[in-house]
């Protein structure tokens, strides 16, 4: 199941908020949102073959930057849906947008972004985005 607020996001995962996700301020720790975003992003990267590319050729993603805007506090117990989409694809990087929807609020609780650079793990340097990954992103995003 997904949420209507995530209809523009081609990859969505559902997660149950754990008690240990909360901090001493009685809401999910700000750091945990980044883990939620990462879990959704890994699902996306797996679907477009970027994780397999890293294993097979050494060309994989590496995080350049990430950020978040918190809209509503999420607390235990709750279930959240996290969507991810490619907002911009460049020669050597992809900018992803994330959206987290809370079942308890029935609203967007957090939005975020991450820039992932294509990285050659064997030679430890930036590399062009693999063409197969670029094409898979375009297909998943409905651009072809």
Tab-separated table of C-alpha atoms in Angstrom:
chain	number	residue	atom	x	y	z
A	1	UNK	CA	0.000	0.000	0.000
A	2	UNK	CA	1.098	3.548	-0.665
A	3	UNK	CA	-0.376	6.991	-0.101
A	4	UNK	CA	-1.924	9.453	-2.596
A	5	UNK	CA	0.634	12.095	-1.550
A	6	UNK	CA	3.296	9.808	-3.050
A	7	UNK	CA	1.691	9.233	-6.444
A	8	UNK	CA	4.504	11.128	-8.227
A	9	UNK	CA	7.185	8.956	-6.614
A	10	UNK	CA	8.015	5.775	-8.564
A	11	UNK	CA	9.652	4.036	-5.597
A	12	UNK	CA	7.864	3.887	-2.232
A	13	UNK	CA	8.576	1.785	0.839
A	14	UNK	CA	6.567	1.407	4.042
A	15	UNK	CA	8.206	1.367	7.450
A	16	UNK	CA	6.929	0.934	10.984
A	17	UNK	CA	8.318	3.495	13.420
A	18	UNK	CA	10.226	1.712	16.165
A	19	UNK	CA	10.423	2.777	19.778
A	20	UNK	CA	14.188	3.108	19.399
A	21	UNK	CA	13.717	5.547	16.485
A	22	UNK	CA	12.610	8.201	18.973
A	23	UNK	CA	14.811	10.613	20.888
A	24	UNK	CA	14.451	12.246	24.295
A	25	UNK	CA	12.121	14.877	22.802
A	26	UNK	CA	9.436	12.213	22.222
A	27	UNK	CA	9.628	12.148	18.423
A	28	UNK	CA	11.637	10.351	15.771
A	29	UNK	CA	15.239	11.513	15.887
A	30	UNK	CA	16.237	13.813	13.026
A	31	UNK	CA	19.006	11.387	12.122
A	32	UNK	CA	16.532	8.522	11.668
A	33	UNK	CA	14.735	10.380	8.864
A	34	UNK	CA	17.976	10.132	6.873
A	35	UNK	CA	17.991	6.375	7.448
A	36	UNK	CA	14.394	6.187	6.229
A	37	UNK	CA	15.380	8.187	3.118
A	38	UNK	CA	18.398	5.967	2.590
A	39	UNK	CA	16.315	2.789	2.817
A	40	UNK	CA	13.934	4.117	0.141
A	41	UNK	CA	16.832	5.305	-2.009
A	42	UNK	CA	18.571	1.907	-1.835
A	43	UNK	CA	15.339	0.314	-3.058
A	44	UNK	CA	15.331	2.767	-5.982
A	45	UNK	CA	19.043	2.242	-6.735
A	46	UNK	CA	18.549	-1.512	-6.729
A	47	UNK	CA	15.639	-1.234	-9.172
A	48	UNK	CA	17.667	0.852	-11.646
A	49	UNK	CA	20.720	-1.398	-11.385
A	50	UNK	CA	23.123	1.071	-9.791
A	51	UNK	CA	23.813	-1.245	-6.849
A	52	UNK	CA	24.493	-4.153	-9.232
A	53	UNK	CA	26.753	-1.884	-11.283
A	54	UNK	CA	28.855	-1.236	-8.184
A	55	UNK	CA	29.290	-4.957	-7.609
A	56	UNK	CA	29.947	-5.822	-11.261
A	57	UNK	CA	32.019	-2.866	-12.525
A	58	UNK	CA	32.945	-0.839	-9.447
A	59	UNK	CA	30.817	2.105	-10.671
A	60	UNK	CA	28.317	2.962	-7.989
A	61	UNK	CA	26.704	5.835	-6.125
A	62	UNK	CA	28.289	7.883	-3.373
A	63	UNK	CA	26.441	10.575	-1.385
A	64	UNK	CA	27.672	14.108	-2.054
A	65	UNK	CA	25.066	15.947	0.018
A	66	UNK	CA	21.760	15.453	1.747
A	67	UNK	CA	19.185	17.586	3.522
A	68	UNK	CA	15.752	17.521	5.110
A	69	UNK	CA	12.849	19.789	5.953
A	70	UNK	CA	10.791	18.614	8.919
A	71	UNK	CA	7.073	19.401	8.742
A	72	UNK	CA	5.394	17.339	11.497
A	73	UNK	CA	6.795	15.252	14.358
A	74	UNK	CA	6.545	11.499	13.873
A	75	UNK	CA	6.159	9.362	16.990
A	76	UNK	CA	5.912	5.716	17.963
A	77	UNK	CA	3.674	3.965	17.094
A	78	UNK	CA	3.229	5.073	13.509
A	79	UNK	CA	3.702	3.763	10.005
A	80	UNK	CA	5.363	5.899	7.388
A	81	UNK	CA	5.676	5.672	3.626
A	82	UNK	CA	8.814	7.048	2.049
A	83	UNK	CA	8.898	7.947	-1.620
A	84	UNK	CA	11.930	8.720	-3.748
A	85	UNK	CA	12.269	10.091	-7.260
A	86	UNK	CA	15.031	11.408	-9.484
A	87	UNK	CA	14.562	15.164	-9.752
A	88	UNK	CA	17.605	15.815	-11.926
A	89	UNK	CA	19.964	13.516	-13.822
A	90	UNK	CA	23.309	14.916	-14.910
A	91	UNK	CA	26.369	13.412	-16.592
A	92	UNK	CA	27.909	12.247	-13.310
A	93	UNK	CA	25.212	12.648	-10.648
A	94	UNK	CA	21.558	12.318	-9.736
A	95	UNK	CA	19.594	14.578	-7.413
A	96	UNK	CA	16.901	12.654	-5.552
A	97	UNK	CA	13.837	13.993	-3.778
A	98	UNK	CA	12.340	12.170	-0.796
A	99	UNK	CA	8.931	12.516	0.804
A	100	UNK	CA	7.854	10.890	4.061
A	101	UNK	CA	4.143	10.550	4.794
A	102	UNK	CA	2.899	9.681	8.290
A	103	UNK	CA	-0.154	7.469	8.735
A	104	UNK	CA	-0.920	9.161	12.068
A	105	UNK	CA	-0.937	12.636	10.525
A	106	UNK	CA	-2.196	11.522	7.086
A	107	UNK	CA	0.167	14.193	5.802
A	108	UNK	CA	3.717	14.876	4.696
A	109	UNK	CA	5.903	14.822	7.793
A	110	UNK	CA	9.282	15.391	6.148
A	111	UNK	CA	10.825	16.121	2.761
A	112	UNK	CA	14.418	15.713	1.761
A	113	UNK	CA	16.956	15.590	-0.986
A	114	UNK	CA	20.221	13.866	-1.743
A	115	UNK	CA	22.800	14.300	-4.464
A	116	UNK	CA	24.516	11.056	-5.422
A	117	UNK	CA	27.618	11.139	-7.586
A	118	UNK	CA	28.708	8.275	-9.798
A	119	UNK	CA	31.922	6.963	-8.261
A	120	UNK	CA	34.535	4.513	-9.493
A	121	UNK	CA	35.255	2.516	-6.330
A	122	UNK	CA	38.136	0.641	-7.948
A	123	UNK	CA	40.053	3.766	-8.961
A	124	UNK	CA	38.635	6.009	-6.200
A	125	UNK	CA	37.448	8.828	-8.444
A	126	UNK	CA	34.304	10.374	-9.871
A	127	UNK	CA	32.987	8.709	-13.042
A	128	UNK	CA	30.236	9.233	-15.618
A	129	UNK	CA	26.842	7.825	-14.711
A	130	UNK	CA	26.601	4.352	-16.297
A	131	UNK	CA	24.412	4.551	-19.413
A	132	UNK	CA	22.367	1.513	-18.379
A	133	UNK	CA	21.564	3.221	-15.079
A	134	UNK	CA	20.637	6.469	-16.868
A	135	UNK	CA	18.254	4.569	-19.150
A	136	UNK	CA	16.732	2.614	-16.240
A	137	UNK	CA	16.109	5.856	-14.329
A	138	UNK	CA	14.400	7.376	-17.382
A	139	UNK	CA	12.212	4.277	-17.720
A	140	UNK	CA	11.308	4.148	-14.013
A	141	UNK	CA	10.497	7.863	-14.024
A	142	UNK	CA	8.325	7.421	-17.134
A	143	UNK	CA	10.499	9.640	-19.319
A	144	UNK	CA	10.778	7.174	-22.213
